Short mmCIF file of C-alpha atoms and ligand atoms in Angstrom, two decimals:
data_model
loop_
_atom_site.label_atom_id
_atom_site.label_comp_id
_atom_site.label_asym_id
_atom_site.label_seq_id
_atom_site.Cartn_x
_atom_site.Cartn_y
_atom_site.Cartn_z
CA UNK A 1 0.42 22.03 0.72
CA UNK A 2 0.56 20.84 4.33
CA UNK A 3 -0.99 17.45 5.01
CA UNK A 4 -2.73 18.73 8.14
CA UNK A 5 -4.07 22.23 8.51
CA UNK A 6 -1.85 24.30 10.81
CA UNK A 7 1.84 24.83 11.15
CA UNK A 8 3.05 21.28 10.48
CA UNK A 9 5.35 20.63 7.57
CA UNK A 10 4.37 17.78 5.23
CA UNK A 11 7.11 15.55 6.59
CA UNK A 12 7.05 16.71 10.17
CA UNK A 13 7.34 13.36 11.99
CA UNK A 14 5.42 14.49 15.07
CA UNK A 15 2.33 12.29 15.51
CA UNK A 16 1.70 12.86 19.24
CA UNK A 17 0.85 15.81 21.42
CA UNK A 18 3.01 16.73 24.39
CA UNK A 19 0.69 14.80 26.72
CA UNK A 20 1.35 11.63 24.68
CA UNK A 21 -2.07 11.44 23.00
CA UNK A 22 -2.37 11.24 19.23
CA UNK A 23 -2.82 14.44 17.24
CA UNK A 24 -6.53 13.74 16.78
CA UNK A 25 -6.90 12.88 20.47
CA UNK A 26 -7.33 9.13 20.03
CA UNK A 27 -5.92 6.48 22.30
CA UNK A 28 -3.23 4.23 20.81
CA UNK A 29 -5.73 1.38 20.33
CA UNK A 30 -8.68 3.45 19.14
CA UNK A 31 -10.13 3.48 15.63
CA UNK A 32 -11.10 6.69 13.90
CA UNK A 33 -14.77 7.65 13.74
CA UNK A 34 -16.59 5.04 11.66
CA UNK A 35 -20.03 4.86 10.12
CA UNK A 36 -21.52 2.86 7.28
CA UNK A 37 -24.75 2.27 5.44
CA UNK A 38 -25.93 -0.12 2.75
CA UNK A 39 -28.24 0.16 -0.25
CA UNK A 40 -26.92 3.60 -1.19
CA UNK A 41 -26.70 3.07 -4.96
CA UNK A 42 -30.04 2.40 -6.56
CA UNK A 43 -28.81 0.69 -9.71
CA UNK A 44 -26.35 -1.65 -8.02
CA UNK A 45 -27.31 -5.09 -6.84
CA UNK A 46 -25.68 -4.29 -3.51
CA UNK A 47 -23.87 -1.21 -2.29
CA UNK A 48 -22.33 0.43 0.73
CA UNK A 49 -20.97 3.75 1.87
CA UNK A 50 -18.22 3.74 4.49
CA UNK A 51 -16.99 6.81 6.33
CA UNK A 52 -13.82 5.92 8.17
CA UNK A 53 -11.96 8.91 9.58
CA UNK A 54 -11.77 11.30 6.64
CA UNK A 55 -12.21 8.49 4.12
CA UNK A 56 -15.48 8.39 2.26
CA UNK A 57 -15.81 5.31 0.09
CA UNK A 58 -18.56 3.81 -2.04
CA UNK A 59 -18.68 0.16 -3.10
CA UNK A 60 -21.13 -1.27 -5.63
CA UNK A 61 -21.62 -4.95 -6.46
CA UNK A 62 -22.99 -6.48 -9.68
CA UNK A 63 -23.48 -10.14 -10.43
CA UNK A 64 -23.07 -13.03 -10.58
CA UNK A 65 -23.48 -12.35 -14.28
CA UNK A 66 -21.99 -13.21 -17.64
CA UNK A 67 -18.24 -12.71 -18.09
CA UNK A 68 -16.99 -10.25 -20.70
CA UNK A 69 -14.82 -10.92 -22.60
CA UNK A 70 -16.12 -14.49 -22.73
CA UNK A 71 -12.66 -16.08 -22.92
CA UNK A 72 -11.99 -14.87 -19.34
CA UNK A 73 -14.76 -17.12 -18.00
CA UNK A 74 -13.81 -20.22 -16.02
CA UNK A 75 -15.94 -23.31 -16.62
CA UNK A 76 -15.53 -24.63 -13.06
CA UNK A 77 -15.89 -21.45 -11.00
CA UNK A 78 -16.89 -17.81 -10.98
CA UNK A 79 -14.41 -14.96 -11.02
CA UNK A 80 -14.28 -11.92 -8.78
CA UNK A 81 -13.27 -8.60 -10.29
CA UNK A 82 -12.47 -5.60 -8.13
CA UNK A 83 -11.97 -2.08 -9.44
CA UNK A 84 -10.59 0.32 -6.81
CA UNK A 85 -10.38 3.95 -7.95
CA UNK A 86 -9.47 7.13 -6.12
CA UNK A 87 -11.33 10.17 -7.43
CA UNK A 88 -9.24 13.04 -8.73
CA UNK A 89 -10.75 15.29 -6.05
CA UNK A 90 -10.23 12.79 -3.21
CA UNK A 91 -6.88 14.18 -2.04
CA UNK A 92 -5.40 17.65 -1.47
CA UNK A 93 -3.23 17.46 -4.57
CA UNK A 94 -4.88 16.80 -7.87
CA UNK A 95 -4.58 13.11 -8.59
CA UNK A 96 -4.39 12.00 -12.18
CA UNK A 97 -7.72 10.57 -13.33
CA UNK A 98 -5.93 7.82 -15.25
CA UNK A 99 -5.84 4.45 -13.45
CA UNK A 100 -2.38 3.97 -11.97
CA UNK A 101 -0.26 1.11 -10.66
CA UNK A 102 -1.22 1.79 -7.04
CA UNK A 103 -4.93 1.47 -7.87
CA UNK A 104 -4.31 -1.75 -9.78
CA UNK A 105 -2.33 -3.17 -6.87
CA UNK A 106 -5.00 -2.21 -4.34
CA UNK A 107 -7.72 -3.70 -6.57
CA UNK A 108 -5.75 -6.95 -6.60
CA UNK A 109 -5.17 -7.12 -2.84
CA UNK A 110 -8.81 -6.33 -2.09
CA UNK A 111 -9.87 -9.10 -4.46
CA UNK A 112 -7.52 -11.54 -2.75
CA UNK A 113 -8.84 -10.50 0.66
CA UNK A 114 -12.43 -11.20 -0.39
CA UNK A 115 -12.05 -14.39 -2.43
CA UNK A 116 -11.63 -16.68 0.61
CA UNK A 117 -15.07 -15.76 1.98
CA UNK A 118 -16.98 -16.22 -1.28
CA UNK A 119 -18.32 -19.46 -2.79
CA UNK A 120 -16.98 -18.75 -6.26
CA UNK A 121 -17.17 -22.44 -7.16
CA UNK A 122 -20.96 -21.99 -7.14
CA UNK A 123 -20.87 -19.62 -10.12
CA UNK A 124 -19.15 -21.35 -13.07
CA UNK A 125 -18.80 -19.17 -16.17
CA UNK A 126 -19.90 -16.09 -14.18
CA UNK A 127 -18.38 -13.05 -12.56
CA UNK A 128 -19.04 -10.86 -9.57
CA UNK A 129 -17.83 -7.30 -9.99
CA UNK A 130 -17.11 -4.81 -7.23
CA UNK A 131 -16.58 -1.16 -8.09
CA UNK A 132 -14.99 0.95 -5.37
CA UNK A 133 -14.80 4.73 -5.56
CA UNK A 134 -12.79 6.63 -2.97
CA UNK A 135 -14.46 10.02 -2.87
CA UNK A 136 -12.30 11.36 -0.02
CA UNK A 137 -8.98 9.75 1.00
CA UNK A 138 -7.44 10.01 4.43
CA UNK A 139 -5.03 7.09 4.75
CA UNK A 140 -5.99 3.45 5.03
CA UNK A 141 -8.24 3.48 1.98
CA UNK A 142 -7.46 -0.17 1.05
CA UNK A 143 -8.73 -1.29 4.45
CA UNK A 144 -11.83 0.92 4.45
CA UNK A 145 -12.52 -0.13 0.84
CA UNK A 146 -12.42 -3.81 1.79
CA UNK A 147 -14.84 -3.15 4.65
CA UNK A 148 -17.15 -1.37 2.19
CA UNK A 149 -16.85 -4.13 -0.42
CA UNK A 150 -17.71 -6.79 2.14
CA UNK A 151 -20.83 -4.86 3.16
CA UNK A 152 -21.87 -4.33 -0.46
CA UNK A 153 -21.54 -8.07 -1.15
CA UNK A 154 -23.74 -8.83 1.85
CA UNK A 155 -26.22 -6.18 0.71
CA UNK A 156 -26.31 -7.84 -2.74
CA UNK A 157 -27.34 -11.08 -1.02
CA UNK A 158 -24.27 -12.95 -2.24
CA UNK A 159 -23.60 -15.88 0.12
CA UNK A 160 -20.43 -15.38 2.15
CA UNK A 161 -18.69 -17.42 4.81
CA UNK A 162 -18.20 -14.28 6.84
CA UNK A 163 -18.03 -10.52 6.66
CA UNK A 164 -14.50 -9.14 6.53
CA UNK A 165 -13.10 -5.96 8.03
CA UNK A 166 -10.03 -4.02 6.97
CA UNK A 167 -8.04 -2.08 9.53
CA UNK A 168 -4.36 -1.25 9.93
CA UNK A 169 -1.94 -1.12 12.82
CA UNK A 170 1.41 0.59 12.64
CA UNK A 171 4.10 2.45 14.44
CA UNK A 172 4.88 6.12 14.81
CA UNK A 173 7.50 7.68 17.05
CA UNK A 174 8.22 4.22 18.50
CA UNK A 175 4.63 3.65 19.60
CA UNK A 176 2.36 0.95 18.21
CA UNK A 177 -0.92 2.48 17.06
CA UNK A 178 -4.22 1.31 15.60
CA UNK A 179 -5.87 2.66 12.45
CA UNK A 180 -3.34 5.13 11.10
CA UNK A 181 -4.62 8.46 9.84
CA UNK A 182 -3.20 10.08 6.72
CA UNK A 183 -0.27 11.76 8.48
CA UNK A 184 0.56 8.72 10.64
CA UNK A 185 0.47 6.63 7.47
CA UNK A 186 2.86 8.97 5.64
CA UNK A 187 5.39 9.83 8.34
CA UNK A 188 5.08 6.82 10.66
CA UNK A 189 7.70 4.08 10.96
CA UNK A 190 5.48 1.16 9.97
CA UNK A 191 2.10 0.38 8.46
CA UNK A 192 0.44 -3.04 8.65
CA UNK A 193 -2.87 -3.07 6.75
CA UNK A 194 -4.83 -6.24 7.49
CA UNK A 195 -8.19 -7.76 6.62
CA UNK A 196 -9.82 -9.92 9.28
CA UNK A 197 -12.34 -12.68 8.45
CA UNK A 198 -14.68 -12.05 11.36
CA UNK A 199 -16.11 -15.58 11.66
CA UNK A 200 -12.86 -17.20 12.71
CA UNK A 201 -10.57 -14.18 13.12
CA UNK A 202 -8.22 -15.36 10.39
CA UNK A 203 -6.35 -12.85 8.26
CA UNK A 204 -7.11 -12.71 4.53
CA UNK A 205 -4.82 -9.76 3.74
CA UNK A 206 -1.62 -8.74 5.42
CA UNK A 207 0.79 -6.16 4.11
CA UNK A 208 3.75 -4.71 5.91
CA UNK A 209 5.69 -1.59 5.20
CA UNK A 210 8.40 -0.43 7.63
CA UNK A 211 10.06 -1.93 10.68
CA UNK A 212 8.56 -3.47 13.80
CA UNK A 213 9.84 -5.96 16.34
CA UNK A 214 8.03 -9.26 16.93
CA UNK A 215 6.59 -7.88 20.19
CA UNK A 216 5.38 -4.74 18.47
CA UNK A 217 3.81 -6.83 15.75
CA UNK A 218 2.04 -8.96 18.35
CA UNK A 219 0.64 -5.84 19.99
CA UNK A 220 -0.31 -4.53 16.56
CA UNK A 221 -2.36 -7.69 15.93
CA UNK A 222 -4.15 -7.30 19.25
CA UNK A 223 -5.07 -3.78 18.20
CA UNK A 224 -6.18 -4.97 14.75
CA UNK A 225 -8.54 -7.59 16.24
CA UNK A 226 -9.98 -5.03 18.65
CA UNK A 227 -10.49 -2.43 15.90
CA UNK A 228 -11.98 -5.03 13.55
CA UNK A 229 -14.52 -6.07 16.18
CA UNK A 230 -15.62 -2.42 16.65
CA UNK A 231 -16.09 -1.99 12.90
CA UNK A 232 -17.83 -5.37 12.55
CA UNK A 233 -20.52 -4.33 15.02
CA UNK A 234 -21.19 -1.24 12.88
CA UNK A 235 -21.39 -3.41 9.76
CA UNK A 236 -23.98 -5.64 11.42
CA UNK A 237 -26.00 -2.61 12.55
CA UNK A 238 -26.02 -1.22 9.00
CA UNK A 239 -27.24 -4.51 7.52
CA UNK A 240 -29.86 -4.99 10.24
CA UNK A 241 -31.20 -1.48 9.86
CA UNK A 242 -31.67 -2.01 6.10
CA UNK A 243 -33.56 -5.26 6.68
CA UNK A 244 -35.66 -3.73 9.46
CA UNK A 245 -36.62 -1.02 6.99
CA UNK A 246 -37.54 -3.60 4.35
CA UNK A 247 -39.56 -5.59 6.86
CA UNK A 248 -41.42 -2.41 7.94
CA UNK A 249 -42.18 -1.62 4.29
CA UNK A 250 -43.49 -5.15 3.73
CA UNK A 251 -45.72 -4.85 6.82
CA UNK A 252 -47.18 -1.57 5.55
CA UNK A 253 -47.69 -3.12 2.12
CA UNK A 254 -49.49 -6.12 3.66
CA UNK A 255 -51.78 -3.82 5.62
CA UNK A 256 -52.58 -1.93 2.41
CA UNK A 257 -53.28 -5.18 0.55
CA UNK A 258 -55.52 -6.41 3.38
CA UNK A 259 -57.44 -3.11 3.35
CA UNK A 260 -57.80 -3.29 -0.40
CA UNK A 261 -59.12 -6.84 -0.43
CA UNK A 262 -61.59 -6.34 2.44
CA UNK A 263 -63.07 -3.12 1.06
CA UNK A 264 -64.03 -4.08 -2.44
CA UNK A 265 -66.77 -1.47 -3.08
CA UNK A 266 -64.13 1.26 -2.83
CA UNK A 267 -62.23 -0.36 -5.64
CA UNK A 268 -64.98 -0.69 -8.17
CA UNK A 269 -63.01 1.01 -10.91
CA UNK A 270 -59.91 -1.05 -10.34
CA UNK A 271 -61.79 -4.32 -10.11
CA UNK A 272 -63.94 -3.73 -13.13
CA UNK A 273 -60.82 -2.80 -15.05
CA UNK A 274 -59.01 -5.83 -13.79
CA UNK A 275 -61.48 -8.25 -15.38
CA UNK A 276 -62.30 -6.74 -18.72
CA UNK A 277 -62.75 -10.10 -20.39
CA UNK A 278 -65.67 -11.22 -18.21
CA UNK A 279 -69.15 -10.90 -19.64
CA UNK A 280 -71.12 -7.91 -18.48
CA UNK A 281 -73.47 -8.42 -15.55
CA UNK A 282 -77.22 -8.23 -16.24
CA UNK A 283 -78.29 -4.67 -16.91
CA UNK A 284 -80.34 -4.45 -13.71
CA UNK A 285 -77.30 -5.12 -11.53
CA UNK A 286 -75.83 -1.87 -10.17
CA UNK A 287 -72.39 -1.05 -11.48
CA UNK A 288 -70.66 -1.45 -8.11
CA UNK A 289 -72.05 -4.97 -7.76
CA UNK A 290 -70.53 -5.90 -11.08
CA UNK A 291 -67.20 -5.21 -9.45
CA UNK A 292 -68.10 -7.31 -6.42
CA UNK A 293 -69.29 -10.20 -8.46
CA UNK A 294 -66.25 -10.46 -10.63
CA UNK A 295 -63.77 -10.21 -7.79
CA UNK A 296 -65.20 -11.59 -4.58
CA UNK A 297 -67.61 -14.36 -5.34
CA UNK A 298 -65.34 -17.07 -6.69
CA UNK A 299 -63.02 -16.90 -3.67
CA UNK A 300 -65.10 -16.66 -0.53
CA UNK A 301 -68.69 -15.80 0.28
CA UNK A 302 -69.30 -12.06 0.50
CA UNK A 303 -68.74 -10.92 4.06
CA UNK A 304 -71.56 -9.67 6.28
CA UNK A 305 -70.26 -6.14 6.27
CA UNK A 306 -70.06 -5.80 2.51
CA UNK A 307 -72.91 -8.16 1.64
CA UNK A 308 -75.39 -6.58 -0.73
CA UNK A 309 -79.08 -6.81 0.11
CA UNK A 310 -79.69 -8.82 -3.01
CA UNK A 311 -77.61 -11.91 -3.63
CA UNK A 312 -74.58 -11.27 -5.75
CA UNK A 313 -74.91 -12.48 -9.29
CA UNK A 314 -73.27 -15.79 -10.17
CA UNK A 315 -69.61 -15.42 -10.84
CA UNK A 316 -68.82 -15.86 -14.47
CA UNK A 317 -67.15 -19.22 -14.91
CA UNK A 318 -64.15 -19.76 -17.07
CA UNK A 319 -65.25 -20.74 -20.46
CA UNK A 320 -68.46 -18.72 -20.22
CA UNK A 321 -67.02 -16.45 -22.86
CA UNK A 322 -67.24 -19.16 -25.43
P1 ADP B 401 -3.88 3.44 1.73
O1 ADP B 401 -4.87 4.50 1.33
O2 ADP B 401 -4.43 2.08 1.67
O3 ADP B 401 -3.21 3.76 3.05
P2 ADP B 401 -1.41 4.28 0.51
O4 ADP B 401 -0.54 3.97 1.66
O5 ADP B 401 -0.87 4.03 -0.87
O6 ADP B 401 -2.76 3.47 0.59
O7 ADP B 401 -1.84 5.81 0.56
C1 ADP B 401 -1.92 6.51 1.76
C2 ADP B 401 -2.69 7.78 1.53
O8 ADP B 401 -1.97 8.64 0.66
C3 ADP B 401 -4.04 7.60 0.84
O9 ADP B 401 -5.05 7.19 1.72
C4 ADP B 401 -4.28 8.99 0.32
O10 ADP B 401 -4.77 9.82 1.34
C5 ADP B 401 -2.87 9.43 -0.07
N1 ADP B 401 -2.63 9.24 -1.50
C6 ADP B 401 -2.55 8.08 -2.17
N2 ADP B 401 -2.33 8.29 -3.47
C7 ADP B 401 -2.26 9.61 -3.66
C8 ADP B 401 -2.06 10.47 -4.80
N3 ADP B 401 -1.88 9.98 -6.01
N4 ADP B 401 -2.06 11.79 -4.57
C9 ADP B 401 -2.24 12.29 -3.36
N5 ADP B 401 -2.43 11.56 -2.24
C10 ADP B 401 -2.45 10.23 -2.38
#
C-alpha cells in the first residue's frame, strides 16, 4: 500500500514539489499542524491528547503511588515507568498487537527524556507511571509522545523543572527540514529526534539516524529550537485553558454557595435534614423557622431581609441533647 495517497511508490524518494516546497506545502523550518488538550481521560490523574500532523496520541499519568512488584521500589527515590504503545489500527498496515522491541526502546527513551525534569528523589519507594497510546501514527511519534507525556505530567500536578517538547529535524533530498512527516521520515537521508527542556533549552533526548554534516546539524538544531518554541506555546495554552475552566467552575460554585447560604427559607428541607440530631423546636414555631433556627442563629444574627417577625428560637446548644 502506498505511504501517501496518489501515484507515489512507497520508496519514492521525492519529498519536494517542483517549486521546492515540501509535499504538504510546509516551509523547511515549519512544524506540522499541532494541537493539544489536557484532562481528556477522566480516570487518570493527569492526561493529554496531542494531534501533531497525522499523529494522534494520548498520554495518561498515575502516581506517585506504590511500586508493584515491591522489590522494584527504590528506598531513596521514586521510579518513572513509561509504556509507549502503538495501536494495531494506528498505521496503514496491520501492526501486531504484541509489544515489540521498537515500543520498548521508545518507552525507554521517553522515560530518559523526562527523568531530568522530575524530582524523583522526592518520592522514595514510589512510582509515577505514564501510559502512552498512539491511536494514529504519522512519523515522529516518539517526539509527539514525549510532548504529550510532559503535558499529562503537568496536568497531574506533578512538580517539574520544566515542560519538555519533542520535535525532530532531518534531511531529505539534501535539504535540512523540521518535523519530518511519515514519508520524509521513511525515505529521507537523516532523522534527528530531539527533546528540548524548555526552561533552559537543553536537550534531554537526542537520537540520530542517517548522515548530516556539522553545518547541517547546526541548522537542524536551530530548526528544532524554533519548532519546540511553537509547540511549547500551544502546551501553555492548553494548560491555561484547563485552569481557566476550573477557575470559572469554582466561581460559579461560590456564587451558588453564597446564594444558598443567604436564602435559607428556600432550603428548609435541606437544612432540617442536615441537623436531624437537634431537638425539635417548640410546637408553635412554624416549620420553616425550625430550619432557620438550626442553621442561621449560631453563626450570625438573622439578616434584615430574612428576619422573621418573631424572634428566632434559641439555637440548640451542644449538649442539649443530654
Ligand atoms: P517515530 O514514530 O518516532 O518516527 P519510527 O522512526 O520507528 O519512530 O517510525 C516511523 C513511522 O513508521 C511511525 O511514526 C509510524 O508511522 C511507522 N511505523 C512504525 N512502526 C510501524 C509498524 N510496525 N507498522 C507500520 N508502520 C509503522
